[in-house]
Amino acid sequence: MRTKNSIRNMTVSIASQIVIVILGFVSRKVFIGSLGTEYLGLNGFLTNVLSLLGLVEGGIGTSIVYNLYKPLANRDEEKITALVQLYKKLYFYIAIAVLVLSLCLYPFLGVFIKGGDSISYISLVYFIFVARNVISYFNAHKWSLINADQKGYVLARINILFNVVTTVTKIVVLKTTKNYILFLVIDIVIFTIQNIYNGRIVAKKYPYINTKKKYKVEKEIEDNLITNVKALFLHNLGGYCVFGTDNILISSLININTVGLYSNYTMIIGQLGSLINPIISAIGDSVGNLIATEDTDKSYMIFKVAYLVNFWIYSVAAIFLYNLVEPFITWCFGKGLLLDSLTFIIVLINFYINGLRGSIAIFKNKGGIFTQDKYVPILESIINLVTSLILVRYFGLAGIFMGTTISSIAIPLWNRPRLVYKYIFNKDFKEYMYKYMVYALLTLITGFLTSFLASFLTDITFLNLVGRGIICVIIPNLIYAIIFYKTQEFKYLLGIINPFIIKIKNKFKLVSSQA
């Protein structure tokens, strides 16, 4: 059932993301054509700023979800309800705190926006972003419950419809009115309706959480929650400083227009990430249950499989992005919207390093390893900020991203696996680091070969983009299939996939025979 739920979550998420990605590219093209790169930069800047306020959450959600796995596995409705009630109460206070902090931050908004004089109604835009941010907290307790129960696919199917309606409506508004405020209002109205509707679905699926009777969380869990939240706040703060401040630094040190150019890259990388993240996330939804119910050997075997999948996906993705991002931006959005080559390469390196953390991060979080390295993210963020401020003087925009690269390699690269191997697997983490270096080397070699073959398609046309994409999908996957075919991890994957392939074949045969 655990594997079945993971595959179901993954399949529905990928299907929904394909629709969203296609509409996202159309929406971005219309946005740039209607409003220009400055408004695009403002979008990215405000998203980063309000992510800072999200730090108020302090990891409450992650900690409660961690505590939900065991009661859900045991179907202990009383404990589940107690945690959901606590989560709902805490998130109400968080929403109020975020609103107050947003008001306090408002007077300093202009300090961080360089070259945005032509943008109208910045104050109104800011508070629309704030309102959307606050609304997102009111049903957060329900999303956590259904995801912890590995039933996220139930909402994913509905979210496809809402996302399609939102994007299509926003495209129509931009094409007909070129009004950025109306564009944002449409988004927040549909987002609110989506939150209410999804909340009702979760409440119907878990009717026992709707009780007016108050349940109290056990003292042991409460103490664990407080300890973990303190640690997770530091993790979130460090993570934000490393990965969430790029647009703020670019806006304040360079200009808001460059944020707009960079956002085209992050949009494409993010859209690809949204297609591959469900695969890693689907594994993650099952890991909490796995650690809570299975022995160490079983957990370690699943981790090795997840690590191979993690490498495979992000290696192919990095090679794909290297060969297609810039030609695609030129073809889709027009000339003159590219960053310099060094910046692009550093951005891709950061994407790969951060992506390859996925499997180890899942086991760390789902295994409840929060306090053992609570100060590490702060040190990482200090390294990131200091190196970014120094290197931006010598390398410009690329220097900001070099700071992220240096801070990512300096500590998390080796410290996270050390903790997971010590506290979950009871093993030495040298095997992880050895595999990491092998995987990185394979990515480089495969990337050079694939890029050489793709380089023959020089003209920026739709057919050449498709040709490059085919090369970037076939060559790396073929190489990795040949290399890993005989490994235990690959055989395990085949054992999971084969029954589904047989099931699909049988359905086709049935349809053919009926025809």
Coordinates of C-alpha atoms in Angstrom, one line a residue:
M1 CA 0.0 0.0 0.0
R2 CA 2.9 2.4 0.8
T3 CA 4.4 1.9 -2.6
K4 CA 1.0 2.1 -4.3
N5 CA 0.2 5.4 -2.6
S6 CA 3.7 6.8 -3.5
I7 CA 3.2 6.0 -7.2
R8 CA -0.3 7.3 -7.2
N9 CA 0.8 10.6 -5.6
M10 CA 3.7 10.8 -8.1
T11 CA 1.6 10.1 -11.2
V12 CA -1.1 12.6 -10.4
S13 CA 1.4 15.3 -9.4
I14 CA 3.4 14.9 -12.6
A15 CA 0.3 14.9 -14.8
S16 CA -1.0 18.1 -13.1
Q17 CA 2.4 19.7 -13.3
I18 CA 2.7 19.1 -17.1
V19 CA -0.6 21.0 -17.6
I20 CA 0.7 23.8 -15.2
V21 CA 4.1 24.0 -17.0
I22 CA 2.5 24.5 -20.4
L23 CA 0.2 27.2 -19.2
G24 CA 3.0 28.7 -17.1
F25 CA 5.1 29.3 -20.2
V26 CA 2.2 30.8 -22.1
S27 CA 1.4 33.0 -19.1
R28 CA 5.0 34.2 -18.8
K29 CA 5.2 35.1 -22.5
V30 CA 2.0 37.1 -22.2
F31 CA 3.2 38.7 -18.9
I32 CA 6.5 39.9 -20.5
G33 CA 4.7 41.1 -23.6
S34 CA 2.1 43.0 -21.6
L35 CA 4.0 44.4 -18.6
G36 CA 7.8 44.0 -19.2
T37 CA 10.7 42.6 -17.1
E38 CA 10.4 45.2 -14.3
Y39 CA 7.0 43.9 -13.2
L40 CA 8.5 40.4 -13.6
G41 CA 11.3 41.4 -11.3
L42 CA 8.9 42.9 -8.8
N43 CA 7.0 39.6 -8.7
G44 CA 10.2 37.7 -7.9
F45 CA 11.3 40.3 -5.3
L46 CA 8.1 40.3 -3.3
T47 CA 7.9 36.5 -3.4
N48 CA 11.4 36.4 -1.7
V49 CA 10.6 39.2 0.8
L50 CA 7.4 37.4 2.0
S51 CA 9.2 34.1 2.2
L52 CA 11.2 35.8 4.9
L53 CA 7.9 36.3 6.9
G54 CA 7.2 32.6 6.5
L55 CA 10.1 32.0 8.9
V56 CA 7.6 32.8 11.7
E57 CA 6.2 29.3 11.0
G58 CA 9.4 28.1 12.5
G59 CA 9.0 24.5 11.3
I60 CA 5.8 23.8 13.2
G61 CA 4.3 22.0 10.2
T62 CA 7.3 19.8 9.6
S63 CA 7.4 18.8 13.3
I64 CA 3.7 18.0 13.6
V65 CA 3.7 16.1 10.4
Y66 CA 6.6 14.0 11.7
N67 CA 4.5 13.3 14.8
L68 CA 1.5 12.4 12.7
Y69 CA 3.1 9.4 10.9
K70 CA 2.8 6.9 13.8
P71 CA -0.8 7.8 14.8
L72 CA -1.9 7.6 11.2
A73 CA -0.2 4.2 10.8
N74 CA -2.0 3.0 13.9
R75 CA -5.3 4.8 13.0
D76 CA -5.2 6.5 16.4
E77 CA -8.0 9.1 15.7
E78 CA -7.7 10.8 19.1
K79 CA -4.0 11.5 18.8
I80 CA -4.4 12.6 15.1
T81 CA -7.2 15.0 16.1
A82 CA -5.2 16.4 19.0
L83 CA -2.3 17.2 16.7
V84 CA -4.5 18.7 14.0
Q85 CA -6.3 20.9 16.6
L86 CA -2.9 22.1 17.9
Y87 CA -1.7 22.8 14.3
K88 CA -4.8 24.8 13.5
K89 CA -4.5 26.9 16.6
L90 CA -0.8 27.6 16.1
Y91 CA -1.3 28.5 12.4
F92 CA -4.0 31.1 13.3
Y93 CA -1.5 32.8 15.5
I94 CA 1.1 32.6 12.8
A95 CA -1.2 34.2 10.3
I96 CA -1.8 37.2 12.7
A97 CA 2.0 37.4 13.3
V98 CA 2.8 37.4 9.6
L99 CA 0.2 40.2 9.0
V100 CA 1.7 42.3 11.8
L101 CA 5.3 41.8 10.6
S102 CA 4.2 42.6 7.0
L103 CA 2.9 46.0 8.2
C104 CA 6.2 46.6 10.1
L105 CA 8.3 45.7 7.0
Y106 CA 6.3 47.9 4.6
P107 CA 8.1 51.3 5.4
F108 CA 11.4 49.8 4.4
L109 CA 10.3 48.3 1.1
G110 CA 11.8 51.1 -1.1
V111 CA 15.3 50.5 0.3
F112 CA 15.6 47.1 -1.5
I113 CA 14.1 48.1 -4.9
K114 CA 16.7 49.6 -7.1
G115 CA 15.6 51.0 -10.5
G116 CA 11.9 50.4 -10.0
D117 CA 10.7 54.0 -10.3
S118 CA 8.4 53.3 -13.3
I119 CA 6.4 50.6 -11.4
S120 CA 3.0 51.9 -10.3
Y121 CA 1.0 51.0 -7.1
I122 CA 3.9 49.2 -5.4
S123 CA 2.1 49.6 -2.0
L124 CA -1.1 48.0 -3.2
V125 CA 0.8 45.2 -4.9
Y126 CA 2.7 44.5 -1.7
F127 CA -0.5 44.2 0.4
I128 CA -2.2 41.9 -2.2
F129 CA 0.9 39.6 -1.8
V130 CA 0.6 39.9 2.0
A131 CA -3.1 38.9 1.9
R132 CA -2.4 35.9 -0.3
N133 CA 0.4 34.9 2.1
V134 CA -1.9 35.1 5.2
I135 CA -4.7 33.2 3.5
S136 CA -2.4 30.2 2.8
Y137 CA -2.1 29.5 6.6
F138 CA -5.8 29.0 7.4
N139 CA -6.1 25.5 6.1
A140 CA -2.5 24.4 6.4
H141 CA -3.3 21.9 9.1
K142 CA -5.6 20.0 6.7
W143 CA -2.9 19.8 3.9
S144 CA -0.4 18.4 6.4
L145 CA -2.8 15.7 7.5
I146 CA -3.7 14.4 4.0
N147 CA -0.1 14.5 2.9
A148 CA 1.2 12.7 6.0
D149 CA -1.5 10.1 5.2
Q150 CA 0.0 9.7 1.7
K151 CA -3.3 10.9 0.1
G152 CA -2.0 14.1 -1.4
Y153 CA -3.2 12.9 -4.9
V154 CA -6.8 13.5 -3.8
L155 CA -6.2 17.3 -3.8
A156 CA -3.7 17.3 -6.7
R157 CA -6.4 16.3 -9.1
I158 CA -8.6 19.1 -8.0
N159 CA -5.7 21.6 -8.0
I160 CA -5.2 20.9 -11.7
L161 CA -8.6 22.4 -12.5
F162 CA -8.0 25.4 -10.2
N163 CA -4.6 26.1 -11.7
V164 CA -5.9 25.9 -15.3
V165 CA -8.8 28.2 -14.5
T166 CA -6.4 30.7 -12.7
T167 CA -3.8 30.7 -15.4
V168 CA -6.2 31.0 -18.3
T169 CA -8.2 33.8 -16.6
K170 CA -5.0 35.7 -15.8
I171 CA -3.8 35.4 -19.4
V172 CA -7.1 36.8 -20.7
V173 CA -6.9 39.7 -18.2
L174 CA -3.3 40.6 -19.3
K175 CA -4.2 40.3 -23.0
T176 CA -7.3 42.5 -22.7
T177 CA -6.4 45.0 -20.0
K178 CA -2.6 44.9 -19.3
N179 CA -3.6 45.6 -15.7
Y180 CA -1.2 44.1 -13.2
I181 CA -3.5 44.8 -10.2
L182 CA -6.4 43.0 -11.8
F183 CA -4.0 40.2 -12.6
L184 CA -3.2 39.8 -8.9
V185 CA -6.8 40.2 -7.7
I186 CA -7.9 37.3 -10.0
D187 CA -5.2 35.1 -8.6
I188 CA -6.0 35.8 -4.9
V189 CA -9.8 35.4 -5.4
I190 CA -9.4 31.9 -7.1
F191 CA -6.7 30.9 -4.6
T192 CA -9.2 31.7 -1.7
I193 CA -11.9 29.6 -3.3
Q194 CA -9.4 26.8 -3.9
N195 CA -8.4 26.8 -0.2
I196 CA -12.0 26.7 1.1
Y197 CA -13.0 23.9 -1.4
N198 CA -10.0 21.8 -0.6
G199 CA -10.5 22.3 3.1
R200 CA -14.0 20.9 2.8
I201 CA -12.7 17.8 1.0
V202 CA -10.2 17.0 3.7
A203 CA -12.8 17.6 6.4
K204 CA -15.1 15.2 4.6
K205 CA -12.4 12.5 4.2
Y206 CA -11.4 12.7 7.9
P207 CA -14.7 13.6 9.6
Y208 CA -13.4 12.8 13.1
I209 CA -11.2 16.0 13.0
N210 CA -14.4 18.1 12.8
T211 CA -15.3 17.4 16.4
K212 CA -15.9 20.4 18.8
K213 CA -14.4 18.3 21.6
K214 CA -10.9 19.4 22.6
Y215 CA -8.1 16.9 22.7
K216 CA -4.7 17.6 24.4
V217 CA -1.4 16.5 22.9
E218 CA 0.6 14.2 25.1
K219 CA 3.3 15.9 27.2
E220 CA 6.1 13.8 25.6
I221 CA 4.9 14.9 22.1
E222 CA 4.5 18.5 23.2
D223 CA 8.1 18.6 24.6
N224 CA 9.4 17.0 21.4
L225 CA 7.4 19.5 19.3
I226 CA 8.9 22.5 21.2
T227 CA 12.4 21.2 20.9
N228 CA 12.0 20.5 17.2
V229 CA 10.4 23.8 16.4
K230 CA 13.3 25.7 17.9
A231 CA 15.7 23.7 15.8
L232 CA 13.6 23.9 12.7
F233 CA 13.3 27.7 13.0
L234 CA 17.1 27.9 12.7
H235 CA 17.1 25.5 9.8
N236 CA 14.4 27.5 8.0
L237 CA 16.2 30.8 8.7
G238 CA 19.5 29.4 7.4
G239 CA 17.8 27.8 4.4
Y240 CA 16.1 31.1 3.5
C241 CA 19.3 33.1 3.8
V242 CA 21.0 30.7 1.5
F243 CA 18.3 30.0 -1.1
G244 CA 15.7 32.7 -0.6
T245 CA 17.6 36.0 -0.7
D246 CA 18.9 35.9 -4.2
N247 CA 16.3 38.3 -5.6
I248 CA 16.6 40.7 -2.7
L249 CA 20.4 40.8 -3.2
I250 CA 20.1 41.3 -7.0
S251 CA 17.4 44.0 -6.5
S252 CA 19.4 46.0 -4.0
L253 CA 23.0 45.4 -5.3
I254 CA 22.2 45.4 -9.1
N255 CA 18.7 46.4 -10.2
I256 CA 15.1 45.2 -10.3
N257 CA 15.3 44.6 -14.1
T258 CA 18.0 42.0 -13.6
V259 CA 15.7 40.2 -11.2
G260 CA 13.2 40.0 -14.1
L261 CA 15.8 38.5 -16.4
Y262 CA 16.9 36.0 -13.7
S263 CA 13.3 35.1 -13.0
N264 CA 13.0 33.7 -16.6
Y265 CA 15.7 31.2 -15.7
T266 CA 14.2 30.4 -12.3
M267 CA 10.8 29.9 -13.9
I268 CA 12.1 27.3 -16.4
I269 CA 14.2 25.6 -13.8
G270 CA 11.4 25.8 -11.3
Q271 CA 8.9 24.3 -13.8
L272 CA 11.2 21.4 -14.6
G273 CA 11.7 21.0 -10.8
S274 CA 7.9 20.9 -10.4
L275 CA 7.8 17.9 -12.8
I276 CA 10.6 16.0 -11.0
N277 CA 9.9 17.0 -7.4
P278 CA 6.7 14.8 -7.2
I279 CA 8.9 11.8 -7.7
I280 CA 11.1 12.7 -4.7
S281 CA 8.2 13.9 -2.7
A282 CA 6.2 10.7 -3.3
I283 CA 9.2 8.8 -1.8
G284 CA 9.2 11.3 1.0
D285 CA 5.5 10.7 1.9
S286 CA 6.3 7.1 2.4
V287 CA 9.6 7.5 4.3
G288 CA 8.0 8.7 7.5
N289 CA 5.7 5.6 7.6
L290 CA 8.7 3.4 6.6
I291 CA 10.9 4.7 9.4
A292 CA 8.0 4.4 11.9
T293 CA 7.2 0.8 11.0
E294 CA 10.2 -1.0 9.4
D295 CA 13.7 -2.0 10.6
T296 CA 17.0 -0.2 9.8
D297 CA 18.1 -2.6 7.0
K298 CA 14.8 -2.0 5.1
S299 CA 15.1 1.8 5.5
Y300 CA 18.7 1.7 4.3
M301 CA 17.8 -0.3 1.2
I302 CA 15.0 2.1 0.3
F303 CA 17.4 5.0 0.9
K304 CA 19.9 3.6 -1.6
V305 CA 17.1 3.3 -4.2
A306 CA 16.0 6.8 -3.5
Y307 CA 19.6 8.1 -3.8
L308 CA 20.0 6.5 -7.2
V309 CA 16.7 7.9 -8.4
N310 CA 17.6 11.3 -6.9
F311 CA 20.9 11.3 -8.8
W312 CA 19.5 10.0 -12.1
I313 CA 16.7 12.6 -12.2
Y314 CA 18.8 15.6 -11.3
S315 CA 21.7 14.6 -13.5
V316 CA 19.4 14.3 -16.5
A317 CA 17.6 17.5 -15.6
A318 CA 20.9 19.5 -15.2
I319 CA 22.1 18.3 -18.6
F320 CA 18.7 19.1 -20.2
L321 CA 18.7 22.6 -18.7
Y322 CA 22.3 23.4 -19.8
N323 CA 21.4 22.6 -23.4
L324 CA 17.9 24.0 -23.6
V325 CA 17.3 26.9 -21.2
E326 CA 19.0 29.8 -23.1
P327 CA 17.9 28.7 -26.6
F328 CA 14.3 28.3 -25.2
I329 CA 14.3 31.8 -23.6
T330 CA 15.5 33.4 -26.9
W331 CA 12.9 31.4 -28.9
C332 CA 10.0 31.9 -26.5
F333 CA 10.5 35.4 -25.0
G334 CA 12.8 37.1 -27.5
K335 CA 16.4 38.2 -27.8
G336 CA 18.3 40.3 -25.2
L337 CA 16.9 38.5 -22.2
L338 CA 19.9 36.2 -21.3
L339 CA 22.3 36.4 -18.4
D340 CA 26.0 36.0 -18.8
S341 CA 27.3 32.5 -19.3
L342 CA 29.2 32.3 -16.0
T343 CA 26.1 33.2 -14.0
F344 CA 24.1 30.5 -15.9
I345 CA 26.6 27.8 -15.2
I346 CA 26.8 28.7 -11.4
V347 CA 23.0 28.7 -11.2
L348 CA 22.9 25.2 -12.8
I349 CA 25.6 24.0 -10.4
N350 CA 23.5 25.2 -7.4
F351 CA 20.4 23.5 -8.9
Y352 CA 22.3 20.2 -9.1
I353 CA 23.9 20.4 -5.7
N354 CA 20.6 21.3 -4.0
G355 CA 18.7 18.7 -6.0
L356 CA 21.2 15.9 -5.0
R357 CA 20.4 16.7 -1.4
G358 CA 16.9 15.5 -1.9
S359 CA 17.1 11.9 -0.7
I360 CA 19.3 12.6 2.3
A361 CA 17.1 15.5 3.3
I362 CA 14.0 13.4 3.2
F363 CA 15.4 10.8 5.5
K364 CA 16.8 13.5 7.8
N365 CA 13.4 15.3 8.1
K366 CA 11.2 12.2 8.2
G367 CA 13.5 10.6 10.7
G368 CA 13.1 13.7 13.0
I369 CA 16.8 14.7 13.0
F370 CA 16.3 18.4 13.7
T371 CA 18.2 19.4 16.8
Q372 CA 21.6 17.7 16.1
D373 CA 22.6 20.4 13.6
K374 CA 20.4 23.3 14.5
Y375 CA 23.2 25.9 14.4
V376 CA 24.7 24.6 11.1
P377 CA 22.2 26.5 8.8
I378 CA 23.0 29.8 10.5
L379 CA 26.7 29.2 9.9
E380 CA 25.9 28.3 6.3
S381 CA 23.9 31.5 5.8
I382 CA 26.7 33.6 7.2
I383 CA 29.2 32.0 4.8
N384 CA 26.7 32.5 1.9
L385 CA 26.1 36.2 2.7
V386 CA 29.7 37.2 3.3
T387 CA 31.1 35.4 0.2
S388 CA 28.2 36.8 -1.9
L389 CA 28.9 40.3 -0.8
I390 CA 32.6 39.9 -1.5
L391 CA 32.4 38.0 -4.8
V392 CA 29.7 40.3 -6.3
R393 CA 32.3 43.1 -6.4
Y394 CA 34.6 40.9 -8.7
F395 CA 32.1 38.8 -10.6
G396 CA 28.9 40.9 -10.6
L397 CA 25.7 38.8 -10.7
A398 CA 27.6 35.5 -10.8
G399 CA 29.3 36.4 -7.5
I400 CA 25.9 36.3 -5.7
F401 CA 25.3 32.7 -6.8
M402 CA 28.9 31.7 -6.1
G403 CA 28.2 32.5 -2.4
T404 CA 25.4 29.9 -2.5
T405 CA 27.7 27.3 -4.1
I406 CA 30.5 27.8 -1.5
S407 CA 28.1 27.7 1.5
S408 CA 26.4 24.6 0.1
I409 CA 29.7 22.7 -0.3
A410 CA 31.3 23.9 3.0
I411 CA 29.0 22.2 5.5
P412 CA 25.7 20.5 4.3
L413 CA 27.3 18.4 1.6
W414 CA 28.9 16.1 4.2
N415 CA 27.2 17.0 7.5
R416 CA 23.6 15.9 6.6
P417 CA 24.6 12.4 5.4
R418 CA 26.8 12.1 8.5
L419 CA 23.8 12.6 10.7
V420 CA 21.4 10.4 8.7
Y421 CA 23.9 7.5 8.5
K422 CA 24.7 7.8 12.3
Y423 CA 21.2 8.2 13.7
I424 CA 19.0 6.3 11.2
F425 CA 21.2 3.7 9.5
N426 CA 24.0 3.2 12.1
K427 CA 26.6 3.2 9.4
D428 CA 29.6 5.2 8.3
F429 CA 28.7 7.9 5.7
K430 CA 31.9 7.4 3.6
E431 CA 29.9 5.2 1.2
Y432 CA 27.5 8.1 0.6
M433 CA 30.4 10.6 -0.2
Y434 CA 32.0 8.1 -2.5
K435 CA 28.8 7.6 -4.4
Y436 CA 28.3 11.4 -4.5
M437 CA 31.7 11.9 -6.2
V438 CA 31.0 9.0 -8.6
Y439 CA 27.6 10.5 -9.4
A440 CA 29.1 14.0 -10.0
L441 CA 31.8 12.6 -12.3
L442 CA 29.2 10.7 -14.3
T443 CA 27.1 13.8 -14.7
L444 CA 30.1 15.7 -16.0
I445 CA 31.2 13.1 -18.5
T446 CA 27.6 12.4 -19.7
G447 CA 26.9 16.1 -19.9
F448 CA 30.0 16.7 -22.1
L449 CA 29.0 13.9 -24.4
T450 CA 25.3 15.0 -24.6
S451 CA 26.2 18.6 -25.1
F452 CA 28.6 17.7 -27.9
L453 CA 25.9 15.9 -29.8
A454 CA 23.3 18.6 -29.1
S455 CA 25.7 21.4 -30.4
F456 CA 25.2 20.3 -34.0
L457 CA 21.7 21.8 -33.7
T458 CA 22.7 25.4 -33.8
D459 CA 19.7 27.3 -35.2
I460 CA 17.2 28.5 -32.7
T461 CA 14.0 26.9 -34.1
F462 CA 11.2 24.9 -32.6
L463 CA 12.3 21.7 -34.3
N464 CA 15.9 22.1 -33.2
L465 CA 14.7 22.7 -29.6
V466 CA 12.7 19.4 -29.8
G467 CA 15.8 17.7 -31.3
R468 CA 18.0 18.9 -28.5
G469 CA 15.5 17.8 -25.9
I470 CA 15.3 14.3 -27.4
I471 CA 19.1 14.0 -27.3
C472 CA 19.2 15.2 -23.7
V473 CA 16.6 12.7 -22.7
I474 CA 17.8 9.6 -24.6
I475 CA 21.6 9.8 -24.2
P476 CA 21.9 10.2 -20.4
N477 CA 19.2 7.7 -19.7
L478 CA 20.7 5.2 -22.0
I479 CA 24.2 5.6 -20.4
Y480 CA 22.8 5.3 -16.9
A481 CA 20.7 2.3 -17.7
I482 CA 23.7 0.5 -19.1
I483 CA 25.9 1.5 -16.1
F484 CA 23.3 0.6 -13.3
Y485 CA 21.4 -2.2 -14.9
K486 CA 23.0 -4.9 -12.7
T487 CA 22.9 -3.0 -9.4
Q488 CA 20.6 -4.1 -6.5
E489 CA 18.9 -0.6 -6.5
F490 CA 18.0 -0.8 -10.2
K491 CA 16.6 -4.3 -9.9
Y492 CA 14.5 -3.1 -6.9
L493 CA 13.1 -0.3 -9.1
L494 CA 12.3 -2.7 -11.9
G495 CA 10.5 -4.9 -9.4
I496 CA 8.3 -1.9 -8.5
I497 CA 7.7 -0.7 -12.1
N498 CA 7.2 -4.0 -13.9
P499 CA 3.8 -4.9 -12.3
F500 CA 2.5 -1.4 -13.4
I501 CA 3.8 -1.9 -17.0
I502 CA 2.1 -5.3 -17.2
K503 CA -1.1 -3.8 -15.8
I504 CA -1.1 -1.1 -18.5
K505 CA -0.3 -3.7 -21.3
N506 CA -3.2 -5.8 -20.1
K507 CA -5.5 -2.9 -20.3
F508 CA -4.4 -2.1 -23.8
K509 CA -4.9 -5.7 -24.8
L510 CA -8.4 -5.7 -23.3
V511 CA -9.3 -2.5 -25.2
S512 CA -7.9 -3.9 -28.4
S513 CA -9.8 -7.1 -28.1
Q514 CA -13.1 -5.2 -27.4
A515 CA -12.5 -3.0 -30.5

